[in-house]
Short mmCIF file of C-alpha atoms (C1' of nucleotides) in Angstrom, two decimals:
data_model
loop_
_atom_site.label_atom_id
_atom_site.label_comp_id
_atom_site.label_asym_id
_atom_site.label_seq_id
_atom_site.Cartn_x
_atom_site.Cartn_y
_atom_site.Cartn_z
CA MET I 1 7.48 24.02 -16.82
CA ALA I 2 7.01 20.42 -15.73
CA ARG I 3 8.96 21.07 -12.65
CA LEU I 4 6.40 23.46 -11.00
CA PRO I 5 4.35 20.80 -9.67
CA VAL I 6 7.56 19.27 -7.96
CA TYR I 7 8.20 22.26 -6.21
CA LEU I 8 4.58 22.92 -5.19
CA ARG I 9 4.45 19.70 -3.55
CA ALA I 10 7.80 20.47 -1.78
CA LEU I 11 6.33 23.81 -0.77
CA GLY I 12 3.56 21.86 0.76
CA THR I 13 5.64 19.82 3.00
CA PHE I 14 7.09 23.05 4.21
CA ALA I 15 3.87 24.52 4.82
CA ASP I 16 2.59 21.43 6.77
CA ARG I 17 5.61 22.06 9.27
CA ASN I 18 4.85 25.80 9.62
CA VAL I 19 7.84 26.85 7.90
CA ALA I 20 7.31 30.64 7.10
CA THR I 21 10.33 31.20 4.62
CA VAL I 22 12.70 28.70 2.49
CA SER I 23 16.01 29.22 0.80
CA SER I 24 16.39 27.96 -2.74
CA GLU I 25 18.87 25.39 -1.32
CA GLU I 26 16.32 24.11 1.23
CA LEU I 27 13.54 23.98 -1.24
CA ALA I 28 15.80 22.47 -3.92
CA GLY I 29 16.90 19.75 -1.60
CA ALA I 30 13.12 18.86 -0.77
CA ALA I 31 12.25 18.73 -4.70
CA GLY I 32 15.43 16.87 -5.69
CA VAL I 33 16.73 19.45 -8.09
CA ASN I 34 19.91 21.72 -7.65
CA SER I 35 19.36 25.17 -6.42
CA ALA I 36 20.61 27.17 -9.22
CA LYS I 37 18.01 25.15 -11.54
CA LEU I 38 15.11 25.93 -8.78
CA ARG I 39 16.23 29.60 -8.69
CA LYS I 40 16.23 29.83 -12.80
CA ASP I 41 12.72 28.04 -12.79
CA LEU I 42 11.38 30.24 -10.33
CA SER I 43 12.83 33.56 -11.85
CA TYR I 44 10.76 32.71 -14.70
CA LEU I 45 7.46 33.27 -13.08
CA GLY I 46 8.72 36.60 -11.66
CA SER I 47 10.91 37.74 -8.62
CA TYR I 48 9.12 36.10 -5.80
CA GLY I 49 12.04 35.65 -3.34
CA THR I 50 13.73 38.36 -1.17
CA ARG I 51 17.67 38.42 -1.66
CA GLY I 52 19.34 37.62 1.71
CA VAL I 53 16.09 35.61 3.27
CA GLY I 54 14.41 33.41 0.72
CA TYR I 55 11.10 32.55 -0.52
CA GLU I 56 8.05 32.97 1.65
CA VAL I 57 6.52 29.63 1.38
CA ALA I 58 2.60 30.65 1.37
CA TYR I 59 3.38 33.32 -1.17
CA LEU I 60 5.44 31.22 -3.55
CA ARG I 61 2.85 28.41 -3.22
CA TYR I 62 0.02 30.70 -4.45
CA GLN I 63 1.95 32.03 -7.36
CA ILE I 64 2.92 28.97 -8.36
CA SER I 65 -0.52 27.49 -7.98
CA ARG I 66 -1.81 30.28 -10.18
CA GLN I 67 0.89 29.93 -12.69
CA ILE I 68 -0.09 26.16 -13.02
CA GLY I 69 -3.79 27.05 -13.24
CA LEU I 70 -4.86 25.39 -10.03
CA THR I 71 -6.57 28.36 -8.69
CA GLN I 72 -9.60 27.03 -10.36
CA ASP I 73 -10.38 23.41 -10.29
CA TRP I 74 -10.44 21.24 -13.07
CA PRO I 75 -13.10 18.65 -13.83
CA VAL I 76 -11.59 15.41 -14.76
CA LEU I 77 -13.39 12.47 -16.49
CA ILE I 78 -12.14 9.00 -16.58
CA VAL I 79 -12.75 6.65 -19.61
CA GLY I 80 -12.34 2.86 -19.02
CA ILE I 81 -13.27 1.79 -15.47
CA GLY I 82 -10.94 -1.39 -15.38
CA ASN I 83 -8.50 -1.75 -12.46
CA LEU I 84 -6.78 1.21 -13.31
CA GLY I 85 -9.60 3.48 -13.87
CA GLN I 86 -11.00 2.42 -10.38
CA ALA I 87 -7.69 3.00 -8.82
CA LEU I 88 -7.44 6.26 -10.44
CA ALA I 89 -11.06 7.31 -9.41
CA ASN I 90 -10.05 6.33 -5.75
CA TYR I 91 -6.82 8.16 -5.85
CA GLY I 92 -6.83 10.71 -3.25
CA GLY I 93 -4.06 12.91 -4.79
CA PHE I 94 -6.29 14.35 -7.46
CA VAL I 95 -8.96 15.80 -5.35
CA SER I 96 -6.42 17.26 -2.74
CA ARG I 97 -4.52 19.32 -5.80
CA GLY I 98 -7.47 21.06 -7.49
CA PHE I 99 -9.04 18.35 -9.54
CA ARG I 100 -12.35 16.85 -9.10
CA VAL I 101 -13.43 13.65 -10.89
CA VAL I 102 -16.63 14.42 -12.34
CA ALA I 103 -17.81 11.35 -14.26
CA LEU I 104 -16.66 7.74 -14.94
CA LEU I 105 -17.40 6.34 -18.32
CA ASP I 106 -17.19 2.95 -19.57
CA ALA I 107 -17.76 1.31 -22.96
CA ASP I 108 -19.34 -1.93 -21.42
CA PRO I 109 -23.27 -1.47 -20.84
CA ALA I 110 -22.90 -4.14 -18.01
CA ARG I 111 -20.90 -1.74 -15.80
CA ALA I 112 -23.46 1.39 -16.19
CA GLY I 113 -24.75 2.21 -12.69
CA GLU I 114 -22.18 0.76 -10.80
CA VAL I 115 -20.77 2.90 -8.14
CA VAL I 116 -16.93 3.41 -7.85
CA ALA I 117 -15.55 6.02 -5.57
CA GLY I 118 -18.97 7.31 -5.02
CA LEU I 119 -19.72 7.97 -8.44
CA ALA I 120 -21.97 5.99 -10.70
CA VAL I 121 -20.18 4.54 -13.98
CA ARG I 122 -21.94 5.85 -17.20
CA PRO I 123 -22.34 4.63 -20.55
CA PHE I 124 -19.62 6.00 -22.84
CA ALA I 125 -22.54 7.64 -24.91
CA ASP I 126 -22.97 10.04 -22.17
CA LEU I 127 -19.67 11.55 -23.17
CA SER I 128 -20.60 14.58 -24.86
CA ALA I 129 -23.30 15.64 -22.34
CA VAL I 130 -20.91 15.36 -19.52
CA ALA I 131 -18.31 17.38 -21.16
CA ALA I 132 -20.92 20.18 -22.19
CA GLU I 133 -21.98 20.08 -18.59
CA HIS I 134 -18.79 20.89 -17.15
CA GLY I 135 -16.99 22.89 -19.65
CA PRO I 136 -13.23 22.48 -20.23
CA CYS I 137 -12.03 19.34 -18.59
CA ILE I 138 -9.48 16.92 -18.65
CA GLY I 139 -9.83 13.37 -20.12
CA VAL I 140 -8.12 10.24 -18.78
CA ILE I 141 -7.99 7.16 -20.93
CA ALA I 142 -7.59 4.20 -18.99
CA THR I 143 -8.82 1.57 -21.44
CA PRO I 144 -6.94 -1.02 -23.36
CA ALA I 145 -4.86 0.15 -26.36
CA SER I 146 -7.33 -1.20 -29.03
CA ALA I 147 -9.83 1.17 -27.71
CA ALA I 148 -7.57 4.30 -26.95
CA GLN I 149 -7.72 5.91 -30.45
CA GLN I 150 -11.30 5.69 -30.75
CA VAL I 151 -11.76 7.15 -27.18
CA ALA I 152 -9.60 9.98 -28.05
CA GLY I 153 -11.44 10.84 -31.00
CA ALA I 154 -14.75 11.02 -29.02
CA LEU I 155 -13.03 13.09 -26.18
CA VAL I 156 -11.95 15.52 -28.83
CA ALA I 157 -15.09 15.85 -30.59
CA ALA I 158 -16.75 16.27 -27.25
CA GLY I 159 -14.42 19.32 -26.73
CA VAL I 160 -11.86 17.87 -24.43
CA ARG I 161 -8.46 19.50 -25.35
CA SER I 162 -6.40 17.74 -22.43
CA ILE I 163 -5.90 14.04 -22.13
CA LEU I 164 -3.81 11.87 -19.80
CA ASN I 165 -3.36 8.68 -21.69
CA PHE I 166 -2.72 5.47 -19.90
CA ALA I 167 -3.18 3.12 -22.84
CA PRO I 168 -0.14 1.92 -24.50
CA ALA I 169 -0.58 3.61 -27.85
CA VAL I 170 0.45 6.61 -29.60
CA LEU I 171 -2.70 8.68 -30.22
CA ALA I 172 -3.30 10.80 -33.23
CA VAL I 173 -5.20 14.07 -32.32
CA PRO I 174 -5.14 17.68 -33.75
CA ASP I 175 -2.08 20.04 -32.62
CA SER I 176 -4.66 22.00 -30.34
CA VAL I 177 -5.01 19.03 -28.01
CA ASP I 178 -2.38 18.05 -25.25
CA VAL I 179 -1.72 14.59 -24.97
CA ARG I 180 0.45 13.21 -22.11
CA LYS I 181 1.44 9.73 -22.02
CA VAL I 182 1.92 7.50 -18.79
CA ASP I 183 3.01 3.85 -19.85
CA LEU I 184 3.66 1.86 -17.01
CA SER I 185 5.62 -0.81 -18.82
CA ILE I 186 7.77 1.79 -20.42
CA GLU I 187 8.81 2.98 -17.17
CA LEU I 188 9.80 -0.71 -16.05
CA GLN I 189 11.56 -1.40 -19.52
CA ILE I 190 13.88 1.85 -18.72
CA LEU I 191 14.85 0.40 -15.12
CA ALA I 192 15.44 -2.82 -17.06
CA TYR I 193 17.83 -1.30 -19.14
CA HIS I 194 19.76 0.53 -16.38
CA GLU I 195 19.85 -2.41 -14.27
CA GLN I 196 21.19 -4.70 -17.03
CA ARG I 197 24.04 -2.35 -17.30
CA LYS I 198 24.58 -2.49 -13.45
CA THR I 199 24.88 -6.13 -13.89
CA ALA I 200 27.40 -5.80 -16.86
CA ARG I 201 28.25 -9.52 -16.65
CA PHE I 202 28.31 -11.41 -20.03
CA VAL I 203 29.39 -8.40 -21.89
CA ALA I 204 32.08 -10.21 -23.59
CA LEU I 205 30.28 -13.71 -23.86
CA ASP I 206 27.40 -12.11 -25.79
CA GLY I 207 29.67 -11.34 -28.80
CA PRO I 208 30.06 -8.50 -30.74
CA ASP I 209 26.94 -6.32 -31.16
CA ASP I 210 26.68 -6.27 -34.80
CA VAL I 211 26.92 -9.90 -35.66
CA ARG I 212 23.94 -10.60 -37.69
CA ASP I 213 22.97 -14.04 -36.86
CA PRO I 214 20.33 -15.61 -39.14
CA ARG I 215 18.94 -17.43 -36.55
CA PHE I 216 18.25 -14.44 -34.35
CA GLY I 217 14.42 -15.62 -34.21
CA ALA I 218 15.04 -18.55 -32.52
CA GLU I 219 17.24 -16.70 -29.81
CA VAL I 220 14.34 -14.47 -28.36
CA PRO I 221 13.02 -16.15 -25.16
CA ALA I 222 9.40 -16.84 -24.60
CA GLY I 223 7.68 -13.88 -22.73
CA ALA I 224 10.13 -11.17 -23.75
CA GLY I 225 7.28 -9.27 -25.63
CA PHE I 226 7.58 -11.37 -29.05
CA GLY I 227 4.06 -12.35 -28.94
CA GLY I 228 3.57 -12.18 -32.73
CA ARG I 229 4.71 -14.70 -35.45
CA PRO I 230 8.50 -15.62 -35.89
CA MET M 1 17.59 5.66 -24.17
CA ALA M 2 14.34 6.51 -23.05
CA ARG M 3 12.80 6.03 -26.24
CA LEU M 4 13.91 2.58 -27.21
CA PRO M 5 10.78 1.15 -25.60
CA VAL M 6 8.52 3.36 -27.68
CA TYR M 7 10.18 2.15 -30.89
CA LEU M 8 9.73 -1.38 -29.68
CA ARG M 9 6.03 -1.07 -29.01
CA ALA M 10 5.80 0.67 -32.62
CA LEU M 11 7.81 -2.19 -34.25
CA GLY M 12 5.25 -4.62 -32.54
CA THR M 13 2.39 -3.32 -34.16
CA PHE M 14 4.01 -3.57 -37.56
CA ALA M 15 5.26 -7.18 -36.76
CA ASP M 16 1.42 -7.81 -35.83
CA ARG M 17 0.68 -6.71 -39.38
CA ASN M 18 3.34 -9.08 -40.75
CA VAL M 19 5.20 -5.97 -42.14
CA ALA M 20 8.68 -7.15 -42.80
CA THR M 21 10.74 -3.96 -43.29
CA VAL M 22 9.82 -0.48 -42.17
CA SER M 23 11.54 3.00 -43.25
CA SER M 24 12.44 5.32 -40.62
CA GLU M 25 9.73 7.87 -41.43
CA GLU M 26 7.09 4.83 -41.18
CA LEU M 27 8.52 3.63 -37.82
CA ALA M 28 8.78 7.22 -36.43
CA GLY M 29 5.32 8.10 -37.48
CA ALA M 30 3.93 5.17 -35.43
CA ALA M 31 6.21 6.23 -32.46
CA GLY M 32 5.48 9.80 -32.35
CA VAL M 33 8.82 11.01 -33.25
CA ASN M 34 10.46 12.66 -36.14
CA SER M 35 12.55 10.33 -38.49
CA ALA M 36 15.75 12.07 -38.08
CA LYS M 37 15.70 11.43 -34.22
CA LEU M 38 14.73 7.73 -35.02
CA ARG M 39 17.65 7.25 -37.05
CA LYS M 40 20.30 8.73 -34.81
CA ASP M 41 18.69 6.77 -31.75
CA LEU M 42 18.84 3.61 -33.71
CA SER M 43 22.48 4.49 -35.30
CA TYR M 44 23.48 4.63 -31.59
CA LEU M 45 22.80 0.98 -31.25
CA GLY M 46 24.64 -0.07 -34.49
CA SER M 47 23.93 -0.34 -38.12
CA TYR M 48 20.92 -2.45 -38.30
CA GLY M 49 18.96 -0.70 -41.30
CA THR M 50 19.63 -1.29 -44.92
CA ARG M 51 20.13 1.86 -47.02
CA GLY M 52 17.29 2.46 -49.93
CA VAL M 53 15.44 -0.50 -48.02
CA GLY M 54 14.71 0.35 -44.51
CA TYR M 55 14.86 -1.85 -41.12
CA GLU M 56 13.94 -5.43 -40.79
CA VAL M 57 11.25 -5.67 -38.16
CA ALA M 58 12.06 -8.67 -36.49
CA TYR M 59 15.76 -8.37 -36.47
CA LEU M 60 15.36 -4.61 -35.17
CA ARG M 61 13.03 -5.91 -32.66
CA TYR M 62 15.60 -8.45 -31.18
CA GLN M 63 18.28 -5.83 -31.43
CA ILE M 64 16.16 -3.16 -29.39
CA SER M 65 14.97 -5.77 -26.95
CA ARG M 66 18.63 -7.14 -26.28
CA GLN M 67 19.85 -3.59 -26.04
CA ILE M 68 17.01 -2.99 -23.23
CA GLY M 69 17.69 -6.20 -21.43
CA LEU M 70 14.51 -7.83 -22.19
CA THR M 71 15.92 -10.98 -23.45
CA GLN M 72 15.89 -12.18 -20.01
CA ASP M 73 12.62 -11.62 -17.82
CA TRP M 74 12.89 -9.35 -14.82
CA PRO M 75 11.10 -10.31 -11.54
CA VAL M 76 8.88 -7.32 -10.04
CA LEU M 77 8.02 -6.77 -6.62
CA ILE M 78 5.04 -4.51 -5.53
CA VAL M 79 4.87 -3.05 -2.25
CA GLY M 80 1.63 -1.64 -0.99
CA ILE M 81 -1.43 -3.50 -2.11
CA GLY M 82 -4.16 -0.81 -2.16
CA ASN M 83 -6.24 0.32 -5.24
CA LEU M 84 -3.06 1.26 -7.42
CA GLY M 85 -1.09 -1.87 -6.21
CA GLN M 86 -3.86 -4.11 -7.21
CA ALA M 87 -4.21 -2.40 -10.62
CA LEU M 88 -0.49 -2.71 -11.24
CA ALA M 89 -0.42 -6.59 -10.19
CA ASN M 90 -3.35 -7.19 -12.69
CA TYR M 91 -1.66 -4.92 -15.52
CA GLY M 92 -1.19 -7.36 -18.45
CA GLY M 93 1.23 -4.99 -20.08
CA PHE M 94 3.91 -6.35 -17.59
CA VAL M 95 3.79 -9.86 -18.29
CA SER M 96 3.60 -9.38 -21.95
CA ARG M 97 6.56 -7.42 -22.02
CA GLY M 98 9.38 -9.52 -20.21
CA PHE M 99 8.32 -8.60 -16.53
CA ARG M 100 7.13 -11.12 -14.09
CA VAL M 101 5.29 -9.82 -10.93
CA VAL M 102 6.88 -12.28 -8.34
CA ALA M 103 5.47 -10.84 -4.96
CA LEU M 104 2.86 -8.60 -3.51
CA LEU M 105 3.93 -7.08 -0.01
CA ASP M 106 1.80 -5.06 2.25
CA ALA M 107 2.56 -3.56 5.53
CA ASP M 108 -0.88 -4.38 6.85
CA PRO M 109 -1.04 -7.96 8.41
CA ALA M 110 -4.65 -8.18 7.92
CA ARG M 111 -4.13 -8.50 4.12
CA ALA M 112 -1.57 -11.02 4.37
CA GLY M 113 -2.94 -14.21 2.77
CA GLU M 114 -5.49 -12.33 0.53
CA VAL M 115 -4.99 -13.30 -3.24
CA VAL M 116 -4.67 -10.79 -5.87
CA ALA M 117 -4.03 -11.40 -9.40
CA GLY M 118 -3.29 -15.00 -8.63
CA LEU M 119 -0.81 -13.95 -5.81
CA ALA M 120 -0.98 -14.08 -2.25
CA VAL M 121 -0.43 -11.04 -0.58
CA ARG M 122 2.98 -11.46 1.86
CA PRO M 123 3.64 -9.21 4.91
CA PHE M 124 6.22 -6.76 4.47
CA ALA M 125 8.70 -8.51 6.53
CA ASP M 126 9.28 -10.93 3.84
CA LEU M 127 10.84 -8.61 1.74
CA SER M 128 14.41 -9.68 2.06
CA ALA M 129 13.48 -13.45 1.82
CA VAL M 130 11.83 -12.62 -1.65
CA ALA M 131 14.69 -10.41 -2.78
CA ALA M 132 17.06 -13.20 -2.08
CA GLU M 133 15.05 -15.85 -3.80
CA HIS M 134 14.75 -13.86 -7.08
CA GLY M 135 18.14 -12.13 -7.49
CA PRO M 136 18.19 -8.62 -9.12
CA CYS M 137 14.63 -7.61 -9.29
CA ILE M 138 12.39 -4.27 -9.60
CA GLY M 139 10.77 -2.82 -6.47
CA VAL M 140 7.66 -0.93 -7.17
CA ILE M 141 6.35 1.46 -4.69
CA ALA M 142 2.59 1.91 -4.51
CA THR M 143 2.19 2.95 -0.79
CA PRO M 144 1.11 6.26 0.23
CA ALA M 145 3.82 8.98 0.37
CA SER M 146 4.22 8.71 4.12
CA ALA M 147 5.45 5.18 3.96
CA ALA M 148 7.66 5.46 0.70
CA GLN M 149 10.75 6.53 2.10
CA GLN M 150 10.75 3.56 4.68
CA VAL M 151 9.89 1.30 2.03
CA ALA M 152 12.62 2.52 -0.52
CA GLY M 153 15.14 2.02 2.60
CA ALA M 154 14.03 -1.47 3.22
CA LEU M 155 14.04 -2.45 -0.69
CA VAL M 156 17.69 -0.99 -0.92
CA ALA M 157 18.67 -2.83 2.19
CA ALA M 158 17.18 -5.79 0.58
CA GLY M 159 19.51 -5.57 -2.32
CA VAL M 160 16.95 -4.08 -5.06
CA ARG M 161 18.61 -1.52 -7.09
CA SER M 162 15.84 -0.14 -9.42
CA ILE M 163 12.84 1.21 -8.05
CA LEU M 164 9.51 2.39 -9.67
CA ASN M 165 8.03 4.93 -7.33
CA PHE M 166 4.33 5.83 -7.62
CA ALA M 167 4.00 7.60 -4.07
CA PRO M 168 4.30 11.40 -4.45
CA ALA M 169 7.58 11.63 -2.33
CA VAL M 170 10.94 12.44 -3.64
CA LEU M 171 12.96 9.48 -2.29
CA ALA M 172 16.78 9.34 -0.81
CA VAL M 173 18.57 6.36 -2.02
CA PRO M 174 22.35 5.74 -2.82
CA ASP M 175 23.38 6.67 -6.03
CA SER M 176 23.82 3.04 -7.41
CA VAL M 177 20.29 2.62 -7.05
CA ASP M 178 17.79 3.68 -9.73
CA VAL M 179 14.56 5.62 -9.29
CA ARG M 180 11.85 6.36 -11.53
CA LYS M 181 8.87 8.34 -10.55
CA VAL M 182 5.31 8.29 -11.88
CA ASP M 183 3.24 11.11 -10.38
CA LEU M 184 -0.27 10.88 -11.61
CA SER M 185 -1.31 14.29 -9.93
CA ILE M 186 1.69 15.89 -11.51
CA GLU M 187 0.68 14.71 -14.98
CA LEU M 188 -2.72 16.33 -14.38
CA GLN M 189 -0.99 19.47 -13.28
CA ILE M 190 0.94 19.99 -16.32
CA LEU M 191 -2.27 19.20 -18.41
CA ALA M 192 -3.85 21.85 -16.33
CA TYR M 193 -1.12 24.26 -16.88
CA HIS M 194 -1.52 24.00 -20.79
CA GLU M 195 -5.16 24.03 -20.73
CA GLN M 196 -5.05 27.16 -18.81
CA ARG M 197 -2.64 28.75 -21.36
CA LYS M 198 -5.11 27.72 -24.18
CA THR M 199 -8.10 29.36 -22.40
CA ALA M 200 -6.17 32.51 -21.95
CA ARG M 201 -9.20 34.74 -20.83
CA PHE M 202 -8.60 36.94 -17.78
CA VAL M 203 -4.96 37.65 -18.65
CA ALA M 204 -5.60 41.53 -18.31
CA LEU M 205 -8.32 41.00 -15.51
CA ASP M 206 -5.66 39.10 -13.20
CA GLY M 207 -3.74 42.21 -12.85
CA PRO M 208 0.11 42.51 -13.16
CA ASP M 209 2.03 39.37 -12.04
CA ASP M 210 4.09 40.91 -9.49
CA VAL M 211 1.51 42.86 -7.45
CA ARG M 212 2.14 41.52 -4.02
CA ASP M 213 -1.35 41.69 -2.14
CA PRO M 214 -0.99 41.08 1.45
CA ARG M 215 -4.26 39.29 1.27
CA PHE M 216 -3.35 36.47 -0.98
CA GLY M 217 -3.84 33.82 1.59
CA ALA M 218 -7.76 34.74 1.48
CA GLU M 219 -7.71 34.37 -2.58
CA VAL M 220 -6.90 30.72 -2.64
CA PRO M 221 -9.81 28.71 -3.27
CA ALA M 222 -10.45 25.77 -1.20
CA GLY M 223 -9.53 22.59 -2.92
CA ALA M 224 -6.77 24.19 -4.79
CA GLY M 225 -4.23 21.96 -2.71
CA PHE M 226 -3.91 24.31 0.19
CA GLY M 227 -4.56 21.88 2.96
CA GLY M 228 -2.39 23.55 5.27
CA ARG M 229 -2.76 26.23 7.73
CA PRO M 230 -3.28 29.78 6.22
"C1'" DG H 1 16.01 6.18 -56.78
"C1'" DC H 2 15.49 5.72 -51.94
"C1'" DG H 3 16.47 5.71 -47.36
"C1'" DT H 4 20.18 5.04 -43.86
"C1'" DG H 5 24.09 6.67 -41.36
"C1'" DT H 6 26.07 11.01 -39.74
"C1'" DG H 7 28.70 15.36 -39.22
"C1'" DA H 8 27.52 20.01 -38.70
"C1'" DA H 9 24.45 23.65 -36.96
"C1'" DA H 10 20.80 24.90 -34.21
"C1'" DA H 11 18.09 24.82 -30.30
"C1'" DC H 12 17.59 23.80 -25.60
"C1'" DC H 13 18.63 22.95 -20.89
"C1'" DT H 14 21.87 22.94 -16.89
"C1'" DT H 15 25.38 24.67 -14.27
"C1'" DC H 16 28.70 27.97 -12.82
"C1'" DA H 17 29.78 32.17 -10.61
"C1'" DC H 18 28.88 36.63 -9.10
"C1'" DA H 19 26.61 41.32 -9.32
"C1'" DG H 20 22.98 43.20 -6.33
"C1'" DC H 21 19.71 43.73 -3.03
"C1'" DT H 22 18.17 43.22 1.99
"C1'" DA X 1 26.80 38.55 5.83
"C1'" DG X 2 23.51 35.99 3.16
"C1'" DC X 3 20.72 34.46 -0.56
"C1'" DT X 4 18.27 35.68 -5.00
"C1'" DG X 5 18.36 36.66 -9.90
"C1'" DT X 6 20.93 36.29 -14.01
"C1'" DG X 7 24.50 36.74 -17.53
"C1'" DA X 8 28.01 33.51 -19.58
"C1'" DA X 9 29.89 28.86 -19.91
"C1'" DG X 10 29.36 24.46 -20.83
"C1'" DG X 11 26.78 20.20 -22.05
"C1'" DT X 12 23.13 17.82 -24.08
"C1'" DT X 13 19.49 16.78 -27.45
"C1'" DT X 14 17.24 17.80 -31.71
"C1'" DT X 15 17.23 19.23 -36.31
"C1'" DC X 16 19.06 19.72 -40.89
"C1'" DA X 17 21.17 18.08 -44.88
"C1'" DC X 18 23.80 15.39 -47.68
"C1'" DA X 19 27.26 11.64 -48.59
"C1'" DC X 20 27.21 6.84 -49.27
"C1'" DG X 21 25.54 2.20 -49.95
"C1'" DC X 22 22.05 -0.72 -51.62
#
DNA sequence: GCGTGTGAAAACCTTCACAGCT
DNA sequence: AGCTGTGAAGGTTTTCACACGC
C-alpha cells in the first residue's frame, strides 16, 4: 500500500518528540489523511493498535518497516550522473530510510572516476558486475529520455527487478520488473491544469470547445511544447 | 485529469516521427495505458477523434495542451537552491513544456548572487516582489523538510496557489492552494515493498505476524529509518 | 471493415457508523 | 468513556462490449 511510507514518516515525527502512543486521529492528521482510512490501512497489516488507547509508536513503526521491507537495507544504483543524478546521490533521505547508494554509473567515459557524494562514478559497462556483487537492488534511471529504454534493458539483463525512472519515457520491461515513474514536468502540468481552472477567466471568450479551427496549428504559441514540425 | 500530460508526451513522439493520425490502441500503447481508458479520457474533453480512422496527432495535441493550460506559459519559482534545486533549475523538461523558471530563492544570504542555470539566486525576502511581478505562478519547494512549512506559508502569503513540494513534509495550506508532493524516498520504499514480496523467502521463518515481542526495539537494524531513541 | 464514443458492469477505494474491547 | 477494527454504504475509476459513424 502506497501510504505506508507516509505513515512511517509521520510516526517518525512522533518518535522524535518522544510520544509513546498515538490515536488514529492524531496520526492521520500528521500524515494528511482521514482517520478511518488510516485505521483501514493499518488493520490490513494486522491488529497493532489497542482499543481505547491508540497505537504504540515504536511498535507500529517496526511493524510498518517490516511490512515495507525496510528491516533490511536495499542497495541502490544510480544510472546517469547529470544534475539530477548528482542530486539523488547526495540526497540524505535515502540513506536515513534504509537505502544505500552503492554505485553511480554513467555512459560518458570522461566522467568515470569523478567522485560524487563520496562515490567514484563508474562506467556503464560495470553494471552487471555491480548488480552481481550486491544482489537484489533498485536501479534509478536519471538519464535523458533517449537513453532510458536502453538503460532499462541493461538493468533488467543485469537482474535488477525494481526501477525508479526519472526519464520522461514509458519503459517496456517484463512483467516481473516493477517500474515507478517520477516525471517532474508532468507534476507541473497537473498544477498548471488546476491553476488554469482557478483563474477561470476567458472561459466564454475562448469560444466553444468543439469548434474545429483549421488554423489551429498557428494558434499554438511558441514554447508550449510544440517543438516538432507544424 | 492526471493522465493528460502522459498522452501529450506520447503524442509528441508520434509528431516527431511525422505520424499524422493515431488509433487509440497505438496511442495507449505509447502512453502505457489500455485503449478503453484512453478513449474514455479523451471523450471527456470532447469528440476529437474520427471513427474508423483515429485521432489527428497535431489537433489532439493542441486540444490537450489547451485543456491543461499550456497554451500560455507559466512562471515557476524555485525555493531552496541545494542539489535538488539546482537540478530542477537546470532541468530542460520544464522550459520545453510551457514552463519558465523565473526566480531562484534561497534563505542562505551567502548564496545570493550566485548564478545557477543562468539565473542569479535571490534572497528569500524577494519572494513577494517576484510573485507580484509575474502574476499567477507555480512555487517549487526544494528545501529541507524543516523549512518547508514556513516556505509554504510565505508562498501562500505571496499569492502563490500552486505548489510542488519535494520536501518530505506534509504541508498545511488553505484549501484554495493546490499542493503536489514528490517524495523520492517514498518512491524507493514502494519499490522495496514490491521487491520484498518478489523475494518472498523467510515468510515462514519470520514467525506469525501478530506475535508481540517485547524486545522488538532491539530487532530493528541500524539504518532502517530508526534514527530516534529506542 | 475499422475504430471511436459510450452506456452498463465490474472492480476498486473511501467514508460512515457502530460493535466490541480496554 | 474512549478508540480501534470492520461490515455496509457510497463514490469513483476501470474495463467490457457494442452501437454508431466514417
